[in-house]
Tab-separated table of C-alpha atoms and ligand atoms in Angstrom:
chain	number	residue	atom	x	y	z
A	619	MET	CA	-112.355	282.488	33.410
A	620	PHE	CA	-110.446	285.722	33.016
A	621	LYS	CA	-107.139	286.638	34.566
A	622	ASP	CA	-105.971	290.251	34.327
A	623	GLY	CA	-108.455	290.837	31.505
A	624	ARG	CA	-107.310	287.845	29.467
A	625	TRP	CA	-109.321	284.656	28.750
A	626	ILE	CA	-107.637	281.647	30.347
A	627	GLY	CA	-110.449	279.110	29.868
A	628	PRO	CA	-110.928	276.356	27.268
A	629	ILE	CA	-110.003	276.959	23.608
A	630	LEU	CA	-111.109	274.299	21.119
A	631	ASP	CA	-110.276	273.939	17.436
A	632	GLN	CA	-113.297	272.023	16.132
A	633	HIS	CA	-111.736	270.835	12.898
A	634	MET	CA	-108.052	270.113	12.523
A	635	HIS	CA	-106.167	267.535	10.483
A	636	LEU	CA	-102.743	266.205	11.315
A	637	ASP	CA	-100.243	264.300	9.249
A	638	ARG	CA	-97.460	262.178	10.669
A	639	ASN	CA	-95.339	262.937	7.596
A	640	ASN	CA	-95.698	266.697	7.871
A	641	ARG	CA	-95.564	269.134	10.797
A	642	TYR	CA	-97.692	266.926	13.083
A	643	LEU	CA	-96.532	267.346	16.738
A	644	GLU	CA	-94.805	270.618	15.926
A	645	ALA	CA	-98.178	271.992	14.767
A	646	VAL	CA	-99.865	270.802	17.972
A	647	ASN	CA	-97.095	272.372	19.993
A	648	GLU	CA	-97.712	275.693	18.272
A	649	PHE	CA	-101.429	275.439	19.144
A	650	VAL	CA	-100.696	274.600	22.779
A	651	ILE	CA	-98.153	277.395	23.237
A	652	ALA	CA	-100.692	279.877	21.858
A	653	GLY	CA	-103.153	278.766	24.559
A	654	GLY	CA	-105.193	276.013	22.856
A	655	THR	CA	-106.605	273.341	25.163
A	656	ALA	CA	-108.529	270.935	22.925
A	657	ILE	CA	-108.807	269.769	19.322
A	658	ASN	CA	-111.176	267.734	17.229
A	659	LEU	CA	-108.825	265.640	15.153
A	660	VAL	CA	-110.597	264.956	11.884
A	661	HIS	CA	-109.590	261.970	9.783
A	662	LYS	CA	-107.488	263.103	6.831
A	663	PRO	CA	-107.910	261.138	3.602
A	664	ASN	CA	-104.889	260.487	1.459
A	665	PHE	CA	-106.298	261.367	-1.952
A	666	SER	CA	-103.342	259.875	-3.784
A	667	LYS	CA	-103.951	256.494	-2.136
A	668	LEU	CA	-107.606	256.107	-1.199
A	669	PRO	CA	-108.767	252.943	0.557
A	670	VAL	CA	-110.442	250.492	-1.823
A	671	SER	CA	-111.676	247.981	0.767
A	672	LEU	CA	-113.161	247.973	4.231
A	673	SER	CA	-109.959	246.568	5.705
A	674	GLU	CA	-107.985	249.422	4.169
A	675	TYR	CA	-110.475	251.849	5.716
A	676	ARG	CA	-109.928	250.154	9.063
A	677	SER	CA	-106.189	250.687	8.863
A	678	VAL	CA	-106.386	254.374	7.888
A	679	TYR	CA	-108.908	255.029	10.676
A	680	GLU	CA	-106.596	253.232	13.123
A	681	GLU	CA	-103.802	255.547	12.026
A	682	THR	CA	-105.906	258.593	12.966
A	683	LEU	CA	-106.802	257.054	16.337
A	684	GLU	CA	-103.131	256.292	16.943
A	685	MET	CA	-102.161	259.922	16.278
A	686	ALA	CA	-104.833	261.044	18.745
A	687	ARG	CA	-103.362	258.772	21.438
A	688	GLU	CA	-99.876	260.076	20.736
A	689	VAL	CA	-100.961	263.724	20.955
A	690	ARG	CA	-102.800	263.026	24.249
A	691	ASP	CA	-99.649	261.390	25.629
A	692	LYS	CA	-97.372	264.246	24.641
A	693	PHE	CA	-99.541	267.262	25.439
A	694	GLU	CA	-101.960	268.195	28.185
A	695	ILE	CA	-104.816	268.803	25.802
A	696	SER	CA	-107.966	266.916	25.080
A	697	VAL	CA	-108.199	265.254	21.663
A	698	SER	CA	-111.516	264.039	20.237
A	699	VAL	CA	-111.559	262.095	17.005
A	700	ILE	CA	-113.936	262.625	14.090
A	701	LEU	CA	-113.965	259.673	11.728
A	702	GLY	CA	-115.597	259.107	8.379
A	703	PRO	CA	-115.107	258.801	4.626
A	704	HIS	CA	-114.669	262.101	2.758
A	705	PRO	CA	-117.277	263.009	0.112
A	706	VAL	CA	-114.524	263.967	-2.321
A	707	ALA	CA	-113.098	260.448	-1.947
A	708	TRP	CA	-116.490	259.084	-2.971
A	709	GLU	CA	-116.654	261.381	-6.008
A	710	ASN	CA	-113.063	260.562	-7.016
A	711	GLN	CA	-113.706	256.855	-6.752
A	712	ILE	CA	-116.745	257.014	-9.010
A	713	HIS	CA	-114.180	257.495	-11.801
A	714	THR	CA	-112.129	254.474	-10.759
A	715	LEU	CA	-114.571	252.040	-9.138
A	716	GLY	CA	-117.858	253.121	-10.691
A	717	LEU	CA	-120.813	254.724	-8.937
A	718	GLU	CA	-122.250	251.590	-7.400
A	719	GLU	CA	-119.009	250.259	-5.969
A	720	SER	CA	-117.851	253.668	-4.722
A	721	THR	CA	-121.183	254.218	-2.964
A	722	SER	CA	-121.165	250.783	-1.373
A	723	LEU	CA	-117.598	251.254	-0.109
A	724	HIS	CA	-118.537	254.668	1.246
A	725	ILE	CA	-121.513	253.306	3.210
A	726	GLN	CA	-119.378	250.495	4.609
A	727	ALA	CA	-116.799	253.080	5.700
A	728	VAL	CA	-119.557	255.098	7.385
A	729	LYS	CA	-120.746	252.022	9.279
A	730	LEU	CA	-117.211	251.238	10.343
A	731	ALA	CA	-116.741	254.787	11.663
A	732	LEU	CA	-120.021	254.421	13.571
A	733	GLU	CA	-118.623	251.282	15.222
A	734	TYR	CA	-115.625	253.243	16.479
A	735	ILE	CA	-117.986	255.953	17.709
A	736	SER	CA	-120.132	253.423	19.584
A	737	LEU	CA	-116.972	252.115	21.259
A	738	GLY	CA	-116.110	255.632	22.375
A	739	ASP	CA	-112.965	255.902	20.228
A	740	ALA	CA	-114.463	258.716	18.160
A	741	VAL	CA	-117.097	261.360	18.907
A	742	CYS	CA	-118.624	262.335	15.580
A	743	LEU	CA	-119.012	261.122	11.988
A	744	GLY	CA	-117.098	263.238	9.505
A	745	GLU	CA	-116.242	264.782	7.441
A	746	VAL	CA	-119.124	263.520	5.345
A	747	GLY	CA	-121.283	265.523	2.957
A	748	ARG	CA	-121.270	266.244	-0.740
A	749	PRO	CA	-118.774	267.558	-3.310
A	750	HIS	CA	-118.000	271.279	-2.893
A	751	TYR	CA	-117.367	271.694	-6.637
A	752	PRO	CA	-119.747	271.350	-9.603
A	753	VAL	CA	-120.504	267.784	-10.658
A	754	ASP	CA	-122.905	266.416	-13.279
A	755	GLU	CA	-126.575	266.071	-12.423
A	756	LYS	CA	-126.495	262.338	-11.918
A	757	THR	CA	-123.599	262.558	-9.468
A	758	TRP	CA	-125.262	265.432	-7.619
A	759	ALA	CA	-128.499	263.466	-7.224
A	760	ALA	CA	-126.553	260.413	-6.065
A	761	SER	CA	-124.579	262.488	-3.553
A	762	ASN	CA	-127.792	263.835	-2.031
A	763	GLU	CA	-129.247	260.340	-1.759
A	764	LEU	CA	-126.029	259.172	-0.168
A	765	LEU	CA	-126.044	262.039	2.302
A	766	LEU	CA	-129.624	261.232	3.288
A	767	GLU	CA	-128.623	257.628	3.957
A	768	ILE	CA	-125.589	258.763	5.983
A	769	MET	CA	-127.741	261.050	8.107
A	770	ARG	CA	-130.219	258.205	8.685
A	771	LEU	CA	-127.407	255.989	9.897
A	772	ALA	CA	-126.058	258.768	12.129
A	773	ASN	CA	-129.504	259.303	13.571
A	774	GLU	CA	-129.897	255.589	14.340
A	775	ALA	CA	-126.521	255.695	16.069
A	776	LYS	CA	-127.495	258.892	17.917
A	777	THR	CA	-124.353	260.640	16.730
A	778	SER	CA	-123.655	263.979	15.089
A	779	VAL	CA	-122.081	264.585	11.671
A	780	GLN	CA	-119.540	267.163	10.546
A	781	LEU	CA	-120.490	268.240	7.053
A	782	HIS	CA	-118.161	269.081	4.196
A	783	VAL	CA	-120.345	270.838	1.635
A	784	GLU	CA	-120.338	273.441	-1.114
A	785	ASP	CA	-120.430	277.098	-0.096
A	786	ASN	CA	-123.678	278.460	-1.367
A	787	GLY	CA	-124.497	280.505	1.721
A	788	GLU	CA	-127.964	280.212	3.177
A	789	LYS	CA	-129.164	277.966	0.325
A	790	THR	CA	-126.693	275.298	1.423
A	791	TYR	CA	-128.073	275.436	4.960
A	792	SER	CA	-131.721	275.296	3.890
A	793	ASP	CA	-130.954	272.305	1.617
A	794	LEU	CA	-129.168	270.520	4.427
A	795	ALA	CA	-131.971	271.272	6.858
A	796	LYS	CA	-134.400	269.487	4.504
A	797	ILE	CA	-132.196	266.407	4.211
A	798	CYS	CA	-131.737	266.458	7.960
A	799	ASP	CA	-135.471	266.561	8.665
A	800	GLU	CA	-136.122	263.795	6.170
A	801	SER	CA	-133.502	261.588	7.831
A	802	GLY	CA	-134.752	262.263	11.359
A	803	LEU	CA	-131.375	263.618	12.490
A	804	PRO	CA	-131.884	266.579	14.841
A	805	ARG	CA	-130.691	269.729	13.070
A	806	HIS	CA	-128.214	270.667	15.792
A	807	PHE	CA	-126.517	267.291	15.197
A	808	ALA	CA	-125.655	268.408	11.661
A	809	ILE	CA	-122.558	270.559	12.008
A	810	ARG	CA	-121.532	272.561	8.973
A	811	HIS	CA	-117.770	272.608	8.789
A	812	TYR	CA	-115.867	275.485	7.097
A	813	ALA	CA	-118.937	277.599	7.827
A	814	PRO	CA	-119.252	281.304	7.007
A	815	ALA	CA	-119.272	283.726	9.948
A	816	ASP	CA	-123.001	284.435	9.657
A	817	ILE	CA	-124.367	282.539	12.667
A	818	THR	CA	-127.846	284.079	12.661
A	819	GLN	CA	-130.838	281.776	12.863
A	820	GLU	CA	-132.195	282.921	9.475
A	821	PHE	CA	-128.948	281.848	7.871
A	822	THR	CA	-128.167	278.556	9.651
A	823	HIS	CA	-131.733	277.224	9.971
A	824	GLY	CA	-130.827	275.709	13.322
A	825	LEU	CA	-127.899	273.660	12.088
A	826	SER	CA	-124.692	273.849	14.083
A	827	ALA	CA	-121.686	275.619	12.568
A	828	THR	CA	-117.953	275.567	13.008
A	829	VAL	CA	-116.873	278.871	11.566
A	830	SER	CA	-113.694	279.115	9.566
A	831	VAL	CA	-112.291	282.096	11.426
A	832	GLY	CA	-110.269	283.889	8.782
A	833	LYS	CA	-109.699	287.656	8.652
A	834	GLY	CA	-112.859	289.677	9.206
A	835	SER	CA	-114.812	286.754	10.648
A	836	ILE	CA	-114.775	288.023	14.217
A	837	SER	CA	-116.493	291.333	13.508
A	838	LYS	CA	-119.146	289.446	11.533
A	839	ILE	CA	-119.658	287.048	14.472
A	840	VAL	CA	-119.989	289.970	16.878
A	841	GLU	CA	-122.561	291.543	14.568
A	842	CYS	CA	-124.578	288.278	14.406
A	843	ILE	CA	-124.200	286.975	17.927
A	844	GLY	CA	-127.411	288.474	19.265
A	845	LYS	CA	-129.419	286.857	16.469
A	846	SER	CA	-127.933	283.405	16.871
A	847	ASN	CA	-129.894	280.682	18.545
A	848	SER	CA	-127.947	277.546	17.684
A	849	PHE	CA	-124.602	275.976	18.422
A	850	TRP	CA	-121.505	277.361	16.776
A	851	GLY	CA	-117.768	277.271	17.333
A	852	MET	CA	-114.459	277.895	15.601
A	853	GLU	CA	-112.157	275.897	13.368
A	854	THR	CA	-109.036	276.192	11.264
A	855	ASP	CA	-109.405	273.129	9.000
A	856	TYR	CA	-105.624	273.015	9.402
A	857	LEU	CA	-104.488	270.574	6.698
A	858	ASP	CA	-100.920	269.886	7.749
A	859	ASP	CA	-99.966	269.859	4.100
A	860	PRO	CA	-96.782	271.699	3.025
A	861	ARG	CA	-98.006	271.837	-0.586
A	862	ARG	CA	-101.038	273.919	0.413
A	863	PRO	CA	-99.744	276.288	3.110
A	864	GLY	CA	-102.183	279.123	2.425
A	865	ALA	CA	-105.225	276.897	1.777
A	866	VAL	CA	-106.424	276.949	5.358
A	867	LEU	CA	-105.637	278.606	8.675
A	868	GLY	CA	-102.595	277.878	10.851
A	869	PRO	CA	-102.567	276.094	14.250
A	870	LYS	CA	-102.336	279.331	16.299
A	871	THR	CA	-105.490	280.819	14.762
A	872	ILE	CA	-108.179	279.674	17.222
A	873	PRO	CA	-106.407	280.962	20.354
A	874	LYS	CA	-105.703	284.234	18.518
A	875	ARG	CA	-109.296	284.677	17.316
A	876	THR	CA	-110.689	283.748	20.734
A	877	HIS	CA	-108.768	286.612	22.323
A	878	GLN	CA	-109.841	288.892	19.493
A	879	LEU	CA	-113.497	287.921	19.988
A	880	SER	CA	-113.205	288.501	23.702
A	881	LYS	CA	-111.715	291.948	23.126
A	882	GLU	CA	-114.283	292.989	20.505
A	883	LEU	CA	-117.191	291.879	22.710
A	884	ILE	CA	-115.808	293.855	25.640
A	885	ASP	CA	-115.333	296.883	23.357
A	886	ASN	CA	-118.994	296.466	22.372
A	887	GLY	CA	-120.133	296.727	25.966
A	888	TYR	CA	-120.294	293.087	27.057
A	889	SER	CA	-119.191	292.380	30.628
A	890	GLU	CA	-116.443	289.876	31.465
A	891	ALA	CA	-119.117	287.554	32.889
A	892	GLU	CA	-121.099	287.660	29.630
A	893	VAL	CA	-118.013	287.067	27.509
A	894	SER	CA	-117.032	284.245	29.813
A	895	GLU	CA	-120.386	282.578	29.256
A	896	ILE	CA	-120.090	282.884	25.469
A	897	LEU	CA	-116.546	281.522	25.353
A	898	THR	CA	-117.404	278.659	27.722
A	899	ASN	CA	-120.387	277.792	25.540
A	900	ILE	CA	-118.491	277.710	22.250
A	901	HIS	CA	-115.342	276.016	23.518
A	902	PHE	CA	-116.769	273.622	26.098
A	903	THR	CA	-120.492	273.360	26.892
A	904	TRP	CA	-121.897	273.129	23.347
A	905	PRO	CA	-119.161	270.800	22.053
A	906	ASN	CA	-119.991	268.479	24.952
A	907	GLU	CA	-123.556	268.348	23.693
A	908	ILE	CA	-122.795	267.696	20.042
A	909	TYR	CA	-119.693	265.503	20.241
A	910	SER	CA	-119.970	262.433	22.419
B	1730	ZN	ZN1	-111.257	269.124	6.784
């Protein structure tokens, strides 16, 4: 889908948060004007007021679903919702509720998200995972047990998970692949969010990846693309948080990087038809297989 040498097909941001109290629709508008056509709206936890009961989880999930409806009404883009309790919320609540209570609440919140997914209101469980910062041994062991249980539940529900995890390169992937296999969840249904640009098979172990496409990521993707054999895509992890403007990428990033990828592939000798196939895969065909 090229017109005068420019990609005019689908452009999906696979991991974006929005916040009614921050830039919200203005941020979506920026994405749309830049050429974006679809977003995965990922539930954003409010760390200063975390839910302490299942009914509170229900109301914060409803808020995310409501934003998705509003964005669909206002813009001609497709919005898919990713719902789940954040692993950092679980870790934080160990200090307030205790390990047992925090874990039980977390599992209940996972099951609730799976209900919304079975109703078709959401397409994927996430972000779930484990703390991305060092924790004591007991907490680390508990977080791995919890993740195994979450993956089992996702597998029973035949849904994928978007994973928020530490960044320890290939080791993180090989760890996750083990947990995945033990749970029965197909590896391509485990999607590493905020993933590095290395999309080669040796690195990802067959897990799916949504690459955080910061500076330099596109040349790395181009270098790896021939050695990739699993699903990958692009994300900003836009936080819609004025206090952390530089923490993640802005709403225009995915359209911008898509055009950059297209240009670099063409410069490397790919034909428009080949580039078209790649861009259709990452922004449309593969997402349809892993989010439903
Ligand atoms: Zn996120």
